[in-house]
Each structure stands twice: as structure tokens, then as C-alpha cells.
């Protein structure tokens, strides 16, 4: 089963990549952007979904400085990705 | 509006982080894992959602080697994150 792990810096932890993006966007003409965070996206096929949390704690995520959440695109019954479009209704 | 950009290596593009994770997991006792990809997760507040695609093309994503998709967690009306649990039905 395909799984998707979203890893992001914990609140209060320095996020230099996010800062860099936030500063670069106005220079490119994009205004109105705030609170940018850059983290990691891990996608993988797992035979046993119950193991995924342990994988995150032991390898994929540094729980001292990162939070994570898990998505199961197939189990959710529809695509979670809006694609490169404006938000749906 | 909060937006989430999922950036992943294009199919066929070398993904050394994904290879490293896939090799490390069996050594930690996790079997049955395949097709691991590691990409980037960018979360940001945008005032004008219609600008996000341009931001991706001009700064956030390298379209030569990366694909991306966009999620609008608020517009979707429910949390897309399963949390660290097994998949929902």
C-alpha cells in the first residue's frame, strides 16, 4: 500500500530553507506569502501499514526537531492532490 | 490560505535519498518496503492561490527533474492527514 509521510520542522525550530523561500518570493514578484516551511516528503510502498509509525520514529523522522503526519492516498478513496490548480470549492 | 506543495523526483531521475532509506529499513528490521522516494514538502500561506503554480514553476520546483502536486488542506473540508495511524477504511 502506498503511503506518504509528511515531515516538517517543529514549531520554533529554525527552518532556514523556509526563510530563504519566504525572502526570495517577493524578489520574484510574489507578494502576500507568509509562514513558509520546508520539510521532507517520503513516499513508499509498505506491505504492513502498522509498521509505518515505527519506521518514522526509528529512521524517517528526527522526533527532536520534526513533526510528521501520514497520508494513505489509496485508502482515502480519492486523490488528495489538487494538481497545480486553484483550490476546489 | 494554507497551501501544501509536494515535490518529488520525476520517474527515472536518480533519488539517492530514497535508495538510502530503502536499504536502511531492512537493516532495522522493517521488511516489505519498496519504491521509496524522498522529496520536499513546502507549506506556506498564500493570499492569492492562483499565484501558487507560478511560484512552483519559478522557485519552488525544478521542473527538469521534479514533479509537484498541490494540496489545499482547508479547502478540502477535512484533514488529509491520517496522523501516525494505520489507514482508514
Short mmCIF file of N, CA and C in Angstrom, two decimals:
data_model
loop_
_atom_site.label_atom_id
_atom_site.label_comp_id
_atom_site.label_asym_id
_atom_site.label_seq_id
_atom_site.Cartn_x
_atom_site.Cartn_y
_atom_site.Cartn_z
N UNK A 1 0.84 -1.20 0.00
CA UNK A 1 0.00 0.00 0.00
C UNK A 1 0.88 1.25 0.00
N UNK A 2 0.52 2.18 -0.87
CA UNK A 2 1.31 3.40 -0.97
C UNK A 2 1.04 4.29 0.25
N UNK A 3 2.11 4.78 0.83
CA UNK A 3 1.99 5.69 1.97
C UNK A 3 2.81 6.93 1.68
N UNK A 4 2.42 7.99 2.36
CA UNK A 4 3.08 9.28 2.17
C UNK A 4 3.31 9.86 3.56
N UNK A 5 4.56 10.15 3.85
CA UNK A 5 4.91 10.72 5.15
C UNK A 5 5.32 12.18 4.92
N UNK A 6 4.65 13.07 5.62
CA UNK A 6 4.95 14.50 5.53
C UNK A 6 5.74 14.89 6.77
N UNK A 7 6.95 15.34 6.57
CA UNK A 7 7.84 15.69 7.68
C UNK A 7 8.09 17.19 7.64
N UNK A 8 7.86 17.83 8.77
CA UNK A 8 8.05 19.30 8.81
C UNK A 8 8.79 19.69 10.07
N UNK A 9 9.49 20.82 10.02
CA UNK A 9 10.18 21.28 11.23
C UNK A 9 9.15 21.59 12.32
N UNK A 10 9.49 21.21 13.57
CA UNK A 10 8.60 21.56 14.67
C UNK A 10 8.49 23.07 14.81
N UNK A 11 7.38 23.52 15.33
CA UNK A 11 7.21 24.96 15.60
C UNK A 11 8.34 25.41 16.52
N UNK A 12 8.94 26.52 16.15
CA UNK A 12 10.02 27.07 16.97
C UNK A 12 11.40 26.61 16.58
N UNK A 13 11.47 25.58 15.74
CA UNK A 13 12.76 25.10 15.27
C UNK A 13 13.15 25.90 14.02
N UNK A 14 14.38 26.31 13.99
CA UNK A 14 14.86 27.11 12.86
C UNK A 14 14.66 26.37 11.54
N UNK A 15 14.13 27.08 10.57
CA UNK A 15 13.85 26.49 9.26
C UNK A 15 14.49 27.37 8.19
N UNK A 16 15.79 27.23 8.00
CA UNK A 16 16.49 28.15 7.09
C UNK A 16 15.99 28.06 5.65
N UNK A 17 15.59 26.87 5.21
CA UNK A 17 15.07 26.77 3.85
C UNK A 17 13.77 27.55 3.70
N UNK A 18 12.91 27.45 4.74
CA UNK A 18 11.67 28.20 4.69
C UNK A 18 11.92 29.70 4.66
N UNK A 19 12.86 30.16 5.47
CA UNK A 19 13.21 31.57 5.48
C UNK A 19 13.72 32.01 4.10
N UNK A 20 14.55 31.19 3.51
CA UNK A 20 15.12 31.53 2.20
C UNK A 20 14.02 31.65 1.15
N UNK A 21 13.07 30.71 1.16
CA UNK A 21 11.97 30.77 0.19
C UNK A 21 11.12 32.02 0.43
N UNK A 22 10.82 32.28 1.70
CA UNK A 22 9.96 33.43 2.00
C UNK A 22 10.60 34.74 1.56
N UNK A 23 11.92 34.83 1.66
CA UNK A 23 12.60 36.05 1.24
C UNK A 23 12.73 36.13 -0.27
N UNK A 24 12.84 35.00 -0.92
CA UNK A 24 13.06 35.01 -2.37
C UNK A 24 11.79 35.33 -3.13
N UNK A 25 10.63 34.93 -2.62
CA UNK A 25 9.39 35.10 -3.39
C UNK A 25 9.07 36.56 -3.71
N UNK A 26 9.16 37.48 -2.74
CA UNK A 26 8.88 38.89 -3.10
C UNK A 26 9.84 39.42 -4.16
N UNK A 27 11.08 38.96 -4.13
CA UNK A 27 12.04 39.42 -5.13
C UNK A 27 11.64 38.95 -6.53
N UNK A 28 10.83 37.91 -6.61
CA UNK A 28 10.36 37.41 -7.90
C UNK A 28 8.98 37.96 -8.26
N UNK A 29 8.48 38.86 -7.42
CA UNK A 29 7.19 39.47 -7.72
C UNK A 29 5.99 38.83 -7.05
N UNK A 30 6.23 37.87 -6.16
CA UNK A 30 5.12 37.20 -5.48
C UNK A 30 4.95 37.80 -4.09
N UNK A 31 3.86 38.53 -3.91
CA UNK A 31 3.59 39.13 -2.61
C UNK A 31 2.56 38.29 -1.85
N UNK A 32 2.40 38.64 -0.58
CA UNK A 32 1.33 38.00 0.20
C UNK A 32 1.63 36.57 0.61
N UNK A 33 2.89 36.25 0.75
CA UNK A 33 3.26 34.90 1.17
C UNK A 33 3.82 34.98 2.59
N UNK A 34 3.39 34.09 3.45
CA UNK A 34 3.83 34.12 4.84
C UNK A 34 3.99 32.70 5.36
N UNK A 35 4.72 32.58 6.44
CA UNK A 35 4.80 31.35 7.23
C UNK A 35 5.19 30.16 6.35
N UNK A 36 6.33 30.29 5.69
CA UNK A 36 6.80 29.24 4.79
C UNK A 36 7.63 28.23 5.57
N UNK A 37 7.31 26.97 5.38
CA UNK A 37 8.12 25.89 5.96
C UNK A 37 8.50 24.92 4.87
N UNK A 38 9.71 24.44 4.96
CA UNK A 38 10.18 23.43 4.02
C UNK A 38 10.54 22.18 4.81
N UNK A 39 9.96 21.09 4.42
CA UNK A 39 10.24 19.81 5.08
C UNK A 39 10.50 18.74 4.04
N UNK A 40 10.26 17.50 4.44
CA UNK A 40 10.52 16.38 3.55
C UNK A 40 9.24 15.63 3.24
N UNK A 41 9.22 15.06 2.06
CA UNK A 41 8.11 14.22 1.61
C UNK A 41 8.68 12.84 1.33
N UNK A 42 8.17 11.83 2.02
CA UNK A 42 8.65 10.47 1.80
C UNK A 42 7.47 9.64 1.33
N UNK A 43 7.61 9.01 0.18
CA UNK A 43 6.55 8.16 -0.35
C UNK A 43 7.13 6.76 -0.51
N UNK A 44 6.36 5.77 -0.08
CA UNK A 44 6.87 4.41 -0.12
C UNK A 44 5.73 3.41 -0.14
N UNK A 45 6.03 2.23 -0.66
CA UNK A 45 5.09 1.11 -0.61
C UNK A 45 5.39 0.28 0.63
N UNK A 46 4.39 0.06 1.45
CA UNK A 46 4.59 -0.77 2.65
C UNK A 46 3.60 -1.93 2.61
N UNK A 47 4.11 -3.11 2.92
CA UNK A 47 3.22 -4.28 2.98
C UNK A 47 2.38 -4.25 4.24
N UNK A 48 2.98 -3.78 5.33
CA UNK A 48 2.29 -3.79 6.62
C UNK A 48 2.16 -2.34 7.12
N UNK A 49 1.01 -1.72 6.89
CA UNK A 49 0.84 -0.31 7.29
C UNK A 49 1.08 -0.07 8.77
N UNK A 50 0.85 -1.09 9.59
CA UNK A 50 1.01 -0.86 11.02
C UNK A 50 2.47 -0.62 11.41
N UNK A 51 3.39 -0.94 10.50
CA UNK A 51 4.80 -0.71 10.81
C UNK A 51 5.26 0.71 10.52
N UNK A 52 4.43 1.47 9.83
CA UNK A 52 4.95 2.74 9.32
C UNK A 52 5.30 3.72 10.44
N UNK A 53 4.47 3.74 11.48
CA UNK A 53 4.78 4.65 12.58
C UNK A 53 6.15 4.35 13.17
N UNK A 54 6.45 3.07 13.34
CA UNK A 54 7.76 2.71 13.89
C UNK A 54 8.88 3.10 12.93
N UNK A 55 8.66 2.92 11.64
CA UNK A 55 9.68 3.36 10.67
C UNK A 55 9.95 4.85 10.81
N UNK A 56 8.89 5.62 10.98
CA UNK A 56 9.07 7.06 11.12
C UNK A 56 9.90 7.37 12.36
N UNK A 57 9.55 6.74 13.47
CA UNK A 57 10.22 7.06 14.74
C UNK A 57 11.68 6.63 14.71
N UNK A 58 11.96 5.54 13.96
CA UNK A 58 13.31 4.97 14.02
C UNK A 58 14.23 5.43 12.90
N UNK A 59 13.67 5.89 11.80
CA UNK A 59 14.55 6.25 10.69
C UNK A 59 14.13 7.52 9.95
N UNK A 60 12.84 7.61 9.64
CA UNK A 60 12.44 8.63 8.67
C UNK A 60 12.37 10.03 9.26
N UNK A 61 12.10 10.12 10.55
CA UNK A 61 11.86 11.41 11.19
C UNK A 61 12.79 11.56 12.37
N UNK A 62 13.27 12.77 12.59
CA UNK A 62 14.00 13.09 13.81
C UNK A 62 13.01 13.73 14.78
N UNK A 63 12.50 12.95 15.74
CA UNK A 63 11.40 13.48 16.56
C UNK A 63 11.81 14.63 17.48
N UNK A 64 13.09 14.86 17.61
CA UNK A 64 13.53 16.00 18.42
C UNK A 64 13.20 17.32 17.74
N UNK A 65 13.29 17.35 16.44
CA UNK A 65 13.14 18.63 15.75
C UNK A 65 12.07 18.59 14.66
N UNK A 66 11.45 17.43 14.43
CA UNK A 66 10.49 17.32 13.33
C UNK A 66 9.18 16.70 13.80
N UNK A 67 8.10 17.16 13.21
CA UNK A 67 6.80 16.52 13.33
C UNK A 67 6.50 15.80 12.02
N UNK A 68 5.58 14.85 12.09
CA UNK A 68 5.20 14.20 10.84
C UNK A 68 3.74 13.84 10.86
N UNK A 69 3.20 13.65 9.67
CA UNK A 69 1.87 13.11 9.53
C UNK A 69 1.89 12.15 8.35
N UNK A 70 0.89 11.28 8.32
CA UNK A 70 0.87 10.20 7.33
C UNK A 70 -0.39 10.32 6.49
N UNK A 71 -0.26 10.14 5.21
CA UNK A 71 -1.41 10.07 4.31
C UNK A 71 -1.41 8.72 3.61
N UNK A 72 -2.63 8.22 3.38
CA UNK A 72 -2.80 6.96 2.63
C UNK A 72 -3.63 7.30 1.41
N UNK A 73 -2.97 7.68 0.33
CA UNK A 73 -3.73 8.17 -0.83
C UNK A 73 -4.75 7.17 -1.36
N UNK A 74 -4.42 5.89 -1.32
CA UNK A 74 -5.35 4.90 -1.88
C UNK A 74 -6.54 4.68 -0.95
N UNK A 75 -6.27 4.60 0.34
CA UNK A 75 -7.34 4.33 1.29
C UNK A 75 -8.34 5.47 1.36
N UNK A 76 -7.90 6.65 1.00
CA UNK A 76 -8.80 7.80 1.11
C UNK A 76 -9.83 7.85 -0.01
N UNK A 77 -9.68 6.98 -0.98
CA UNK A 77 -10.74 6.81 -1.95
C UNK A 77 -10.82 7.87 -3.03
N UNK A 78 -10.00 8.89 -2.90
CA UNK A 78 -9.95 9.87 -3.98
C UNK A 78 -8.58 10.52 -3.92
N UNK A 79 -8.21 11.16 -4.99
CA UNK A 79 -6.93 11.84 -4.99
C UNK A 79 -6.95 12.97 -3.98
N UNK A 80 -5.86 13.08 -3.23
CA UNK A 80 -5.74 14.21 -2.32
C UNK A 80 -5.03 15.38 -2.99
N UNK A 81 -4.56 15.15 -4.17
CA UNK A 81 -3.78 16.19 -4.82
C UNK A 81 -4.67 17.00 -5.74
N UNK A 82 -4.66 18.29 -5.51
CA UNK A 82 -5.46 19.16 -6.35
C UNK A 82 -4.80 19.37 -7.70
N UNK A 83 -3.55 18.96 -7.82
CA UNK A 83 -2.82 19.30 -9.03
C UNK A 83 -2.50 20.77 -9.01
N UNK A 84 -1.81 21.24 -9.99
CA UNK A 84 -1.39 22.64 -9.97
C UNK A 84 -2.52 23.58 -10.35
N UNK A 85 -3.53 23.65 -9.52
CA UNK A 85 -4.68 24.49 -9.81
C UNK A 85 -5.07 25.26 -8.55
N UNK A 86 -5.99 26.15 -8.72
CA UNK A 86 -6.54 26.87 -7.58
C UNK A 86 -7.36 25.89 -6.73
N UNK A 87 -7.61 26.27 -5.48
CA UNK A 87 -8.30 25.33 -4.59
C UNK A 87 -9.70 25.02 -5.07
N UNK A 88 -10.15 23.82 -4.73
CA UNK A 88 -11.51 23.43 -5.03
C UNK A 88 -12.44 24.02 -3.97
N UNK A 89 -13.66 24.19 -4.38
CA UNK A 89 -14.71 24.79 -3.63
C UNK A 89 -14.75 24.66 -2.16
N UNK B 1 -4.46 31.71 2.68
CA UNK B 1 -4.89 30.31 2.66
C UNK B 1 -3.67 29.40 2.70
N UNK B 2 -3.73 28.40 3.55
CA UNK B 2 -2.61 27.49 3.68
C UNK B 2 -2.55 26.57 2.46
N UNK B 3 -1.37 26.42 1.93
CA UNK B 3 -1.16 25.53 0.79
C UNK B 3 0.00 24.60 1.10
N UNK B 4 -0.03 23.48 0.44
CA UNK B 4 1.00 22.46 0.64
C UNK B 4 1.45 22.00 -0.73
N UNK B 5 2.73 22.10 -0.98
CA UNK B 5 3.29 21.67 -2.26
C UNK B 5 4.13 20.42 -2.01
N UNK B 6 3.79 19.36 -2.73
CA UNK B 6 4.52 18.10 -2.61
C UNK B 6 5.43 17.99 -3.82
N UNK B 7 6.72 17.93 -3.57
CA UNK B 7 7.70 17.88 -4.65
C UNK B 7 8.40 16.53 -4.60
N UNK B 8 8.43 15.86 -5.74
CA UNK B 8 9.05 14.53 -5.76
C UNK B 8 9.92 14.39 -7.00
N UNK B 9 10.94 13.53 -6.92
CA UNK B 9 11.78 13.32 -8.11
C UNK B 9 10.93 12.72 -9.23
N UNK B 10 11.18 13.18 -10.44
CA UNK B 10 10.48 12.57 -11.58
C UNK B 10 10.86 11.11 -11.72
N UNK B 11 9.96 10.34 -12.28
CA UNK B 11 10.25 8.93 -12.55
C UNK B 11 11.50 8.84 -13.41
N UNK B 12 12.41 7.98 -13.02
CA UNK B 12 13.63 7.79 -13.79
C UNK B 12 14.78 8.67 -13.36
N UNK B 13 14.49 9.66 -12.52
CA UNK B 13 15.56 10.52 -12.02
C UNK B 13 16.15 9.86 -10.76
N UNK B 14 17.45 9.86 -10.68
CA UNK B 14 18.10 9.24 -9.54
C UNK B 14 17.63 9.88 -8.24
N UNK B 15 17.31 9.04 -7.27
CA UNK B 15 16.83 9.51 -5.97
C UNK B 15 17.67 8.86 -4.88
N UNK B 16 18.85 9.41 -4.64
CA UNK B 16 19.76 8.74 -3.70
C UNK B 16 19.22 8.67 -2.28
N UNK B 17 18.46 9.66 -1.87
CA UNK B 17 17.89 9.58 -0.52
C UNK B 17 16.89 8.44 -0.42
N UNK B 18 16.10 8.27 -1.48
CA UNK B 18 15.14 7.17 -1.47
C UNK B 18 15.84 5.82 -1.43
N UNK B 19 16.92 5.71 -2.20
CA UNK B 19 17.68 4.45 -2.20
C UNK B 19 18.26 4.19 -0.80
N UNK B 20 18.77 5.24 -0.17
CA UNK B 20 19.37 5.08 1.16
C UNK B 20 18.32 4.60 2.16
N UNK B 21 17.13 5.20 2.11
CA UNK B 21 16.08 4.80 3.04
C UNK B 21 15.67 3.35 2.78
N UNK B 22 15.51 3.02 1.50
CA UNK B 22 15.06 1.67 1.18
C UNK B 22 16.06 0.61 1.63
N UNK B 23 17.35 0.94 1.58
CA UNK B 23 18.36 0.00 2.03
C UNK B 23 18.46 -0.07 3.54
N UNK B 24 18.17 1.06 4.19
CA UNK B 24 18.34 1.10 5.65
C UNK B 24 17.20 0.39 6.39
N UNK B 25 16.01 0.41 5.82
CA UNK B 25 14.87 -0.13 6.55
C UNK B 25 15.01 -1.62 6.87
N UNK B 26 15.40 -2.47 5.90
CA UNK B 26 15.56 -3.89 6.26
C UNK B 26 16.60 -4.10 7.36
N UNK B 27 17.64 -3.28 7.37
CA UNK B 27 18.66 -3.41 8.41
C UNK B 27 18.09 -3.11 9.79
N UNK B 28 17.00 -2.36 9.84
CA UNK B 28 16.35 -2.05 11.11
C UNK B 28 15.20 -3.01 11.41
N UNK B 29 15.03 -3.99 10.57
CA UNK B 29 14.01 -4.99 10.84
C UNK B 29 12.69 -4.75 10.13
N UNK B 30 12.63 -3.78 9.23
CA UNK B 30 11.39 -3.49 8.51
C UNK B 30 11.46 -4.09 7.13
N UNK B 31 10.64 -5.11 6.90
CA UNK B 31 10.63 -5.77 5.60
C UNK B 31 9.41 -5.30 4.80
N UNK B 32 9.41 -5.66 3.54
CA UNK B 32 8.23 -5.39 2.72
C UNK B 32 8.07 -3.94 2.31
N UNK B 33 9.18 -3.23 2.21
CA UNK B 33 9.12 -1.84 1.79
C UNK B 33 9.72 -1.72 0.40
N UNK B 34 9.07 -1.01 -0.48
CA UNK B 34 9.54 -0.89 -1.85
C UNK B 34 9.27 0.51 -2.37
N UNK B 35 9.97 0.84 -3.44
CA UNK B 35 9.68 2.04 -4.21
C UNK B 35 9.65 3.30 -3.33
N UNK B 36 10.75 3.53 -2.64
CA UNK B 36 10.84 4.67 -1.73
C UNK B 36 11.33 5.90 -2.49
N UNK B 37 10.63 6.98 -2.32
CA UNK B 37 11.07 8.26 -2.88
C UNK B 37 11.10 9.31 -1.77
N UNK B 38 12.12 10.14 -1.83
CA UNK B 38 12.21 11.24 -0.88
C UNK B 38 12.20 12.54 -1.67
N UNK B 39 11.29 13.39 -1.30
CA UNK B 39 11.18 14.69 -1.95
C UNK B 39 11.06 15.79 -0.92
N UNK B 40 10.46 16.89 -1.33
CA UNK B 40 10.33 18.03 -0.43
C UNK B 40 8.87 18.35 -0.18
N UNK B 41 8.62 18.88 1.00
CA UNK B 41 7.29 19.33 1.40
C UNK B 41 7.40 20.82 1.70
N UNK B 42 6.63 21.62 0.99
CA UNK B 42 6.65 23.06 1.21
C UNK B 42 5.24 23.48 1.63
N UNK B 43 5.15 24.09 2.79
CA UNK B 43 3.86 24.59 3.28
C UNK B 43 3.97 26.10 3.44
N UNK B 44 2.94 26.79 3.00
CA UNK B 44 3.00 28.25 3.03
C UNK B 44 1.61 28.85 3.01
N UNK B 45 1.52 30.06 3.53
CA UNK B 45 0.28 30.83 3.44
C UNK B 45 0.35 31.71 2.21
N UNK B 46 -0.65 31.62 1.35
CA UNK B 46 -0.69 32.47 0.16
C UNK B 46 -1.99 33.26 0.15
N UNK B 47 -1.87 34.55 -0.15
CA UNK B 47 -3.07 35.37 -0.23
C UNK B 47 -3.83 35.10 -1.52
N UNK B 48 -3.07 34.85 -2.59
CA UNK B 48 -3.67 34.64 -3.89
C UNK B 48 -3.34 33.23 -4.39
N UNK B 49 -4.26 32.28 -4.20
CA UNK B 49 -3.95 30.90 -4.59
C UNK B 49 -3.61 30.75 -6.07
N UNK B 50 -4.10 31.64 -6.90
CA UNK B 50 -3.84 31.49 -8.34
C UNK B 50 -2.37 31.72 -8.66
N UNK B 51 -1.62 32.31 -7.72
CA UNK B 51 -0.19 32.54 -7.97
C UNK B 51 0.67 31.32 -7.66
N UNK B 52 0.10 30.34 -6.99
CA UNK B 52 0.97 29.29 -6.46
C UNK B 52 1.65 28.48 -7.56
N UNK B 53 0.91 28.22 -8.62
CA UNK B 53 1.51 27.44 -9.70
C UNK B 53 2.74 28.15 -10.26
N UNK B 54 2.63 29.48 -10.43
CA UNK B 54 3.78 30.25 -10.94
C UNK B 54 4.94 30.21 -9.94
N UNK B 55 4.62 30.28 -8.65
CA UNK B 55 5.69 30.18 -7.64
C UNK B 55 6.42 28.86 -7.75
N UNK B 56 5.64 27.80 -7.98
CA UNK B 56 6.27 26.48 -8.11
C UNK B 56 7.20 26.46 -9.31
N UNK B 57 6.70 26.96 -10.44
CA UNK B 57 7.48 26.87 -11.67
C UNK B 57 8.74 27.74 -11.61
N UNK B 58 8.65 28.85 -10.86
CA UNK B 58 9.75 29.81 -10.88
C UNK B 58 10.73 29.66 -9.73
N UNK B 59 10.31 29.04 -8.64
CA UNK B 59 11.21 28.97 -7.50
C UNK B 59 11.19 27.62 -6.77
N UNK B 60 9.99 27.11 -6.51
CA UNK B 60 9.90 26.02 -5.54
C UNK B 60 10.29 24.67 -6.12
N UNK B 61 10.11 24.52 -7.43
CA UNK B 61 10.29 23.21 -8.06
C UNK B 61 11.28 23.37 -9.22
N UNK B 62 12.11 22.38 -9.40
CA UNK B 62 12.94 22.30 -10.61
C UNK B 62 12.23 21.39 -11.60
N UNK B 63 11.53 21.97 -12.58
CA UNK B 63 10.69 21.13 -13.44
C UNK B 63 11.47 20.17 -14.32
N UNK B 64 12.76 20.35 -14.41
CA UNK B 64 13.56 19.41 -15.21
C UNK B 64 13.63 18.05 -14.54
N UNK B 65 13.69 18.06 -13.24
CA UNK B 65 13.92 16.79 -12.53
C UNK B 65 12.86 16.48 -11.48
N UNK B 66 11.91 17.40 -11.29
CA UNK B 66 10.92 17.19 -10.23
C UNK B 66 9.50 17.38 -10.74
N UNK B 67 8.59 16.59 -10.18
CA UNK B 67 7.15 16.80 -10.35
C UNK B 67 6.60 17.38 -9.05
N UNK B 68 5.44 18.00 -9.16
CA UNK B 68 4.84 18.50 -7.93
C UNK B 68 3.33 18.38 -7.99
N UNK B 69 2.74 18.37 -6.81
CA UNK B 69 1.29 18.48 -6.72
C UNK B 69 0.99 19.40 -5.55
N UNK B 70 -0.23 19.92 -5.56
CA UNK B 70 -0.64 20.93 -4.58
C UNK B 70 -1.82 20.41 -3.79
N UNK B 71 -1.79 20.62 -2.50
CA UNK B 71 -2.94 20.31 -1.64
C UNK B 71 -3.39 21.60 -0.95
N UNK B 72 -4.70 21.71 -0.76
CA UNK B 72 -5.29 22.84 -0.03
C UNK B 72 -6.00 22.26 1.18
N UNK B 73 -5.31 22.09 2.28
CA UNK B 73 -5.91 21.37 3.41
C UNK B 73 -7.21 22.01 3.90
N UNK B 74 -7.30 23.33 3.86
CA UNK B 74 -8.51 23.98 4.38
C UNK B 74 -9.67 23.82 3.40
N UNK B 75 -9.39 23.99 2.12
CA UNK B 75 -10.46 23.92 1.12
C UNK B 75 -11.05 22.52 1.01
N UNK B 76 -10.26 21.53 1.39
CA UNK B 76 -10.74 20.17 1.25
C UNK B 76 -11.74 19.78 2.33
N UNK B 77 -11.90 20.64 3.30
CA UNK B 77 -13.01 20.47 4.23
C UNK B 77 -12.81 19.43 5.31
N UNK B 78 -11.72 18.72 5.25
CA UNK B 78 -11.41 17.77 6.32
C UNK B 78 -9.92 17.58 6.31
N UNK B 79 -9.42 17.08 7.39
CA UNK B 79 -7.98 16.85 7.46
C UNK B 79 -7.59 15.78 6.46
N UNK B 80 -6.48 16.03 5.76
CA UNK B 80 -5.99 14.99 4.87
C UNK B 80 -4.97 14.10 5.55
N UNK B 81 -4.65 14.46 6.78
CA UNK B 81 -3.60 13.72 7.45
C UNK B 81 -4.20 12.65 8.34
N UNK B 82 -3.80 11.44 8.11
CA UNK B 82 -4.31 10.36 8.92
C UNK B 82 -3.65 10.35 10.29
N UNK B 83 -2.63 11.12 10.47
CA UNK B 83 -1.87 11.03 11.71
C UNK B 83 -1.09 9.74 11.69
N UNK B 84 -0.32 9.50 12.71
CA UNK B 84 0.52 8.29 12.72
C UNK B 84 -0.29 7.05 13.06
N UNK B 85 -1.20 6.69 12.17
CA UNK B 85 -2.05 5.53 12.42
C UNK B 85 -2.13 4.68 11.17
N UNK B 86 -2.73 3.54 11.32
CA UNK B 86 -2.98 2.69 10.17
C UNK B 86 -4.02 3.36 9.28
N UNK B 87 -4.10 2.93 8.03
CA UNK B 87 -5.02 3.59 7.11
C UNK B 87 -6.47 3.44 7.53
N UNK B 88 -7.24 4.44 7.15
CA UNK B 88 -8.67 4.38 7.39
C UNK B 88 -9.33 3.55 6.31
N UNK B 89 -10.45 2.95 6.64
CA UNK B 89 -11.20 2.02 5.83
C UNK B 89 -11.43 2.36 4.41
#
